Amino acid sequence: AQSVAQPEDQVNVAEGNPLTVKCTYSVSGNPYLFWYVQYPNRGLQFLLKYITGDNLVKGSYGFEAEFNKSQTSFHLKKPSALVSDSALYFCAVRDMGTYKYIFGTGTRLKVLA
Amino acid sequence: NAGVTQTPKFRVLKTGQSMTLLCAQDMNHEYMYWYRQDPGMGLRLIHYSVGEGTTAKGEVPDGYNVSRLKKQNFLLGLESAAPSQTSVYFCASSRTGGSTGELFFGEGSRLTVL
């Protein structure tokens, strides 16, 4: 079965510093991977996705993610964090056989001023 | 462009009562999903639909029913609500299968069962 794991419940980073939010996956076949962000009392918003091609994927709000097949990881990164980046981040994988999207448990990012 | 709209946004029920959550999307998406979000557990898939007239079970389908009579609407029903169903419910939609499209989410419906 397809699954994703987000090993960190919370990540704290100082404003202006680079940030990384970790995600590892387990899939059969080629992985279709996604990152979403959720602000308080809102729905999830799409940030970026990896389908195929370049291992470094660029997305919204200056975020990017690095796909690493050998480590089965898809970590979310940003070179310089903003206080406004503070939110809940979810990694997800799409099961191509059933069209289900499976989500991780989420990582709360706190950017400190 | 409304996207994905959920109604109601808030509801309080007593144990044993029934209710229906409505999800409507105006993007002509084939696929629609219902998730519940609970602290520390992320989003868990309840039911989903790959087209009008079709539904399928997700990870946590017990106690819920769904219907997709029209392409743009996906209804989630609780026949006899239980306190364990207190949660925030999210509806989402995506483009047709074969596409690798992302999910578009509604703003959520917060349900409390007393």
Coordinates of N, CA, C and O in Angstrom, one line a residue, chain B:
Chain B
N1 N -15.0 32.7 -9.4 CA -14.8 31.3 -9.5 C -14.8 30.7 -8.1 O -13.8 30.9 -7.3
A2 N -15.8 30.0 -7.7 CA -16.0 29.5 -6.3 C -15.0 28.4 -6.0 O -14.6 28.2 -4.9
G3 N -14.7 27.5 -7.0 CA -13.9 26.3 -6.7 C -14.7 25.2 -6.0 O -15.6 24.7 -6.6
V4 N -14.3 24.9 -4.8 CA -15.0 23.9 -4.0 C -15.7 24.5 -2.8 O -15.0 25.2 -2.0
T5 N -17.0 24.3 -2.7 CA -17.7 24.9 -1.7 C -18.4 23.9 -0.8 O -19.0 22.9 -1.3
Q6 N -18.2 24.0 0.5 CA -18.8 23.1 1.5 C -19.9 23.7 2.3 O -19.6 24.9 2.8
T7 N -21.0 23.0 2.5 CA -22.0 23.5 3.4 C -22.5 22.4 4.3 O -22.6 21.3 3.8
P8 N -22.8 22.6 5.6 CA -22.6 23.9 6.3 C -21.1 23.9 6.7 O -20.4 23.0 6.6
K9 N -20.7 25.1 7.2 CA -19.3 25.3 7.7 C -19.2 24.8 9.2 O -18.1 24.4 9.6
F10 N -20.2 24.9 9.9 CA -20.2 24.5 11.3 C -21.6 23.8 11.6 O -22.6 24.2 11.1
R11 N -21.5 22.7 12.5 CA -22.7 22.0 12.9 C -22.5 21.3 14.2 O -21.4 20.8 14.4
V12 N -23.5 21.4 15.0 CA -23.4 20.7 16.3 C -24.6 19.7 16.3 O -25.7 20.1 16.0
L13 N -24.3 18.4 16.6 CA -25.3 17.4 16.6 C -25.3 16.7 17.9 O -24.3 16.7 18.6
K14 N -26.4 16.1 18.2 CA -26.5 15.2 19.3 C -26.3 13.8 18.9 O -26.6 13.4 17.7
T15 N -25.7 12.9 19.7 CA -25.5 11.5 19.4 C -26.8 10.9 18.9 O -27.9 11.1 19.4
G16 N -26.7 10.2 17.7 CA -27.8 9.6 17.1 C -28.5 10.4 16.0 O -29.3 9.8 15.2
Q17 N -28.3 11.7 16.0 CA -28.9 12.5 14.9 C -28.2 12.2 13.6 O -27.1 11.7 13.5
S18 N -28.9 12.6 12.5 CA -28.3 12.4 11.2 C -28.1 13.8 10.5 O -28.7 14.8 10.9
M19 N -27.2 13.8 9.6 CA -27.0 15.0 8.8 C -26.3 14.7 7.5 O -25.7 13.6 7.3
T20 N -26.3 15.7 6.6 CA -25.6 15.6 5.3 C -24.7 16.8 5.1 O -25.2 17.9 5.3
L21 N -23.5 16.5 4.7 CA -22.6 17.6 4.3 C -22.6 17.6 2.8 O -22.5 16.6 2.1
L22 N -22.7 18.8 2.2 CA -22.7 19.0 0.8 C -21.4 19.6 0.3 O -20.9 20.6 0.9
C23 N -20.9 19.0 -0.8 CA -19.7 19.6 -1.4 C -20.1 19.8 -2.9 O -20.7 19.0 -3.6
A24 N -19.8 21.0 -3.3 CA -20.1 21.4 -4.7 C -18.8 22.0 -5.4 O -18.2 22.8 -4.7
Q25 N -18.5 21.6 -6.6 CA -17.4 22.1 -7.3 C -17.8 22.6 -8.7 O -18.7 21.9 -9.3
D26 N -17.2 23.7 -9.1 CA -17.6 24.3 -10.4 C -16.5 24.2 -11.4 O -16.5 25.0 -12.4
M27 N -15.6 23.2 -11.3 CA -14.4 23.1 -12.2 C -14.6 21.9 -13.1 O -13.6 21.6 -13.8
N28 N -15.7 21.3 -13.1 CA -16.0 20.2 -14.0 C -15.0 19.0 -13.7 O -14.7 18.2 -14.6
H29 N -14.6 18.9 -12.5 CA -13.7 17.8 -12.1 C -14.5 16.5 -12.0 O -15.6 16.4 -11.5
E30 N -13.8 15.4 -12.5 CA -14.4 14.1 -12.4 C -14.3 13.5 -11.0 O -15.2 12.8 -10.5
Y31 N -13.1 13.7 -10.3 CA -12.9 13.0 -9.1 C -13.2 13.9 -7.9 O -12.8 15.1 -7.9
M32 N -13.8 13.3 -6.9 CA -14.1 14.1 -5.7 C -13.9 13.2 -4.4 O -14.0 11.9 -4.5
Y33 N -13.5 13.8 -3.3 CA -13.1 13.1 -2.2 C -13.6 13.7 -0.9 O -13.8 15.0 -0.8
W34 N -13.8 12.9 0.1 CA -14.1 13.4 1.5 C -13.1 12.9 2.4 O -12.8 11.7 2.5
Y35 N -12.5 13.9 3.2 CA -11.5 13.5 4.2 C -12.0 14.1 5.5 O -12.7 15.0 5.6
R36 N -11.4 13.5 6.6 CA -11.6 14.0 7.9 C -10.2 14.3 8.5 O -9.2 13.6 8.2
Q37 N -10.1 15.4 9.2 CA -8.9 15.9 9.8 C -9.0 15.9 11.3 O -9.8 16.6 11.9
D38 N -8.1 15.1 11.9 CA -8.1 15.1 13.4 C -6.7 15.3 13.9 O -5.7 15.0 13.2
P39 N -6.5 16.0 15.0 CA -5.2 16.3 15.5 C -4.3 15.1 15.6 O -4.6 14.1 16.1
G40 N -3.1 15.3 15.0 CA -2.1 14.2 15.1 C -2.3 13.1 14.1 O -1.5 12.2 14.0
M41 N -3.4 13.1 13.4 CA -3.7 12.0 12.5 C -3.7 12.4 11.0 O -4.0 11.6 10.1
G42 N -3.5 13.7 10.7 CA -3.5 14.2 9.4 C -4.8 14.1 8.7 O -5.8 14.2 9.4
L43 N -4.9 13.9 7.4 CA -6.1 13.7 6.7 C -6.3 12.2 6.4 O -5.4 11.6 5.9
R44 N -7.5 11.8 6.7 CA -7.8 10.4 6.4 C -9.0 10.3 5.4 O -10.0 11.0 5.6
L45 N -8.9 9.5 4.4 CA -9.9 9.4 3.3 C -11.1 8.6 3.8 O -10.9 7.5 4.2
I46 N -12.3 9.2 3.7 CA -13.5 8.6 4.1 C -14.1 7.8 2.9 O -14.2 6.6 2.9
H47 N -14.5 8.5 1.9 CA -15.0 8.0 0.6 C -14.5 8.9 -0.5 O -14.2 10.0 -0.3
Y48 N -14.6 8.3 -1.7 CA -14.2 9.1 -2.9 C -15.1 8.6 -4.1 O -15.8 7.6 -4.0
S49 N -15.0 9.4 -5.1 CA -15.8 9.1 -6.3 C -15.0 9.5 -7.6 O -14.4 10.5 -7.6
V50 N -15.0 8.6 -8.5 CA -14.2 8.8 -9.8 C -15.1 9.2 -10.9 O -14.7 9.3 -12.0
G51 N -16.4 9.5 -10.6 CA -17.3 10.0 -11.6 C -18.7 10.0 -11.1 O -19.0 9.3 -10.1
E52 N -19.6 10.6 -11.9 CA -21.0 10.7 -11.5 C -21.5 9.3 -11.4 O -21.3 8.4 -12.3
G53 N -22.3 9.0 -10.3 CA -22.9 7.7 -10.1 C -22.0 6.7 -9.5 O -22.4 5.5 -9.3
T54 N -20.7 7.0 -9.2 CA -19.8 6.0 -8.6 C -19.3 6.5 -7.3 O -19.1 7.7 -7.1
T55 N -19.1 5.6 -6.4 CA -18.4 5.9 -5.1 C -17.6 4.7 -4.7 O -17.8 3.6 -5.1
A56 N -16.6 5.0 -3.8 CA -15.7 3.9 -3.3 C -15.3 4.3 -1.9 O -15.2 5.4 -1.5
K57 N -14.9 3.2 -1.2 CA -14.5 3.4 0.2 C -13.1 3.8 0.3 O -12.2 3.4 -0.4
G58 N -12.8 4.7 1.3 CA -11.4 5.1 1.6 C -10.9 4.3 2.8 O -11.3 3.2 3.1
E59 N -10.1 5.0 3.6 CA -9.5 4.4 4.8 C -10.5 4.2 6.0 O -10.4 3.2 6.7
V60 N -11.4 5.2 6.2 CA -12.2 5.2 7.3 C -13.7 5.4 7.0 O -14.3 6.4 7.3
P61 N -14.3 4.5 6.2 CA -15.7 4.7 5.7 C -16.8 4.4 6.7 O -17.9 4.8 6.5
D62 N -16.5 3.6 7.8 CA -17.6 3.2 8.7 C -18.3 4.4 9.3 O -17.7 5.3 9.9
G63 N -19.6 4.3 9.3 CA -20.5 5.3 9.9 C -20.8 6.4 8.9 O -21.6 7.4 9.3
Y64 N -20.3 6.3 7.7 CA -20.6 7.4 6.7 C -21.2 6.8 5.4 O -20.8 5.6 5.0
N65 N -22.0 7.5 4.7 CA -22.4 7.1 3.4 C -22.2 8.3 2.4 O -22.2 9.5 2.9
V66 N -22.1 8.1 1.2 CA -21.9 9.1 0.2 C -22.8 8.9 -1.0 O -23.2 7.8 -1.3
S67 N -23.0 10.0 -1.8 CA -23.7 9.9 -3.0 C -23.2 10.9 -4.0 O -22.8 12.0 -3.6
R68 N -23.1 10.5 -5.3 CA -22.7 11.4 -6.3 C -23.7 11.3 -7.5 O -23.4 10.8 -8.6
L69 N -24.8 11.9 -7.3 CA -25.9 11.9 -8.3 C -25.6 12.9 -9.4 O -26.0 12.6 -10.5
K70 N -25.0 14.0 -9.1 CA -24.6 14.9 -10.1 C -23.1 15.1 -10.1 O -22.4 15.0 -9.0
K71 N -22.5 15.4 -11.2 CA -21.0 15.4 -11.3 C -20.5 16.5 -10.4 O -19.4 16.3 -9.8
Q72 N -21.2 17.6 -10.2 CA -20.6 18.7 -9.5 C -20.8 18.6 -8.0 O -20.2 19.3 -7.2
N73 N -21.6 17.6 -7.5 CA -21.9 17.5 -6.1 C -21.5 16.2 -5.5 O -21.7 15.1 -6.2
F74 N -21.0 16.2 -4.3 CA -20.6 15.0 -3.6 C -21.1 15.1 -2.2 O -20.7 16.0 -1.4
L75 N -22.1 14.3 -1.8 CA -22.7 14.4 -0.4 C -22.1 13.4 0.5 O -21.9 12.2 0.2
L76 N -21.9 13.8 1.7 CA -21.4 12.9 2.8 C -22.5 12.9 3.9 O -22.9 13.9 4.4
G77 N -23.0 11.7 4.2 CA -24.0 11.5 5.2 C -23.6 10.8 6.4 O -22.8 9.9 6.3
L78 N -24.1 11.2 7.5 CA -24.0 10.5 8.8 C -25.4 10.1 9.2 O -26.2 10.9 9.5
E79 N -25.6 8.8 9.3 CA -27.0 8.3 9.6 C -27.3 8.4 11.0 O -28.4 8.7 11.4
S80 N -26.3 8.1 11.9 CA -26.5 8.1 13.3 C -25.1 8.6 13.9 O -24.2 7.8 14.2
A81 N -25.1 9.9 14.2 CA -23.8 10.5 14.6 C -23.3 10.0 15.9 O -24.1 9.7 16.8
A82 N -22.0 9.8 16.0 CA -21.3 9.4 17.3 C -20.3 10.4 17.6 O -19.7 11.1 16.7
P83 N -20.0 10.6 18.9 CA -18.9 11.5 19.3 C -17.6 11.3 18.6 O -16.9 12.3 18.4
S84 N -17.3 10.1 18.2 CA -16.0 9.8 17.5 C -16.0 10.4 16.1 O -14.9 10.5 15.5
Q85 N -17.2 10.9 15.7 CA -17.2 11.6 14.4 C -17.0 13.1 14.5 O -17.1 13.8 13.5
T86 N -16.8 13.6 15.7 CA -16.4 15.0 15.8 C -15.1 15.2 15.1 O -14.1 14.5 15.4
S87 N -15.1 16.1 14.2 CA -13.9 16.3 13.3 C -14.1 17.5 12.4 O -15.2 18.1 12.4
V88 N -13.1 17.8 11.7 CA -13.2 18.8 10.6 C -13.2 18.0 9.3 O -12.3 17.2 9.0
Y89 N -14.2 18.2 8.5 CA -14.3 17.4 7.2 C -14.0 18.3 6.0 O -14.4 19.5 5.9
F90 N -13.2 17.7 5.1 CA -12.8 18.5 3.9 C -13.2 17.7 2.7 O -13.0 16.5 2.6
C91 N -13.7 18.4 1.8 CA -14.0 17.9 0.5 C -12.9 18.4 -0.5 O -12.4 19.5 -0.3
A92 N -12.6 17.6 -1.5 CA -11.6 18.0 -2.5 C -12.0 17.4 -3.8 O -12.7 16.4 -3.9
S93 N -11.5 18.0 -4.9 CA -11.7 17.5 -6.2 C -10.5 17.6 -7.0 O -9.5 18.3 -6.7
S94 N -10.4 16.8 -8.1 CA -9.3 16.8 -9.0 C -9.8 16.4 -10.4 O -10.9 15.9 -10.6
R95 N -8.9 16.7 -11.4 CA -9.2 16.4 -12.8 C -9.2 14.9 -13.0 O -8.9 14.1 -12.2
T96 N -9.5 14.6 -14.3 CA -9.8 13.2 -14.7 C -8.6 12.3 -14.4 O -7.4 12.7 -14.5
G97 N -8.8 11.0 -14.2 CA -7.8 10.0 -14.1 C -6.9 10.0 -15.3 O -7.3 10.3 -16.4
G98 N -5.6 9.7 -15.1 CA -4.6 9.7 -16.2 C -3.9 11.1 -16.1 O -2.8 11.2 -16.4
S99 N -4.7 12.0 -15.6 CA -4.0 13.3 -15.2 C -3.3 13.2 -13.9 O -3.7 12.4 -13.1
T100 N -2.4 14.0 -13.7 CA -1.7 14.0 -12.4 C -2.0 15.2 -11.6 O -1.1 15.8 -11.0
G101 N -3.2 15.7 -11.8 CA -3.6 16.9 -11.2 C -3.7 16.9 -9.7 O -3.9 15.9 -9.0
E102 N -3.5 18.1 -9.2 CA -3.5 18.3 -7.7 C -4.9 18.3 -7.2 O -5.9 18.5 -8.0
L103 N -5.1 18.2 -5.9 CA -6.4 18.3 -5.3 C -6.7 19.8 -5.0 O -5.8 20.5 -4.6
F104 N -8.0 20.1 -5.2 CA -8.5 21.4 -4.8 C -9.4 21.2 -3.6 O -10.4 20.4 -3.7
F105 N -9.2 21.9 -2.5 CA -9.9 21.7 -1.3 C -11.0 22.8 -1.0 O -10.8 24.0 -1.4
G106 N -12.0 22.4 -0.3 CA -12.9 23.3 0.3 C -12.4 23.9 1.6 O -11.3 23.5 2.0
E107 N -13.1 24.8 2.2 CA -12.7 25.4 3.4 C -12.9 24.6 4.7 O -12.5 25.0 5.7
G108 N -13.6 23.5 4.5 CA -13.8 22.6 5.7 C -15.2 22.8 6.3 O -15.8 23.9 6.3
S109 N -15.7 21.7 7.0 CA -16.9 21.8 7.8 C -16.6 21.2 9.1 O -16.1 20.0 9.2
R110 N -16.8 22.0 10.2 CA -16.4 21.6 11.5 C -17.7 21.0 12.2 O -18.7 21.7 12.3
L111 N -17.6 19.7 12.5 CA -18.7 19.0 13.1 C -18.4 18.6 14.5 O -17.4 18.0 14.8
T112 N -19.3 18.9 15.4 CA -19.2 18.5 16.8 C -20.4 17.6 17.1 O -21.6 18.0 16.9
V113 N -20.1 16.4 17.7 CA -21.2 15.5 18.1 C -21.2 15.4 19.6 O -20.1 14.9 20.2
L114 N -22.2 15.8 20.2 CA -22.3 15.8 21.7 C -22.9 14.5 22.2 O -23.7 13.8 21.6

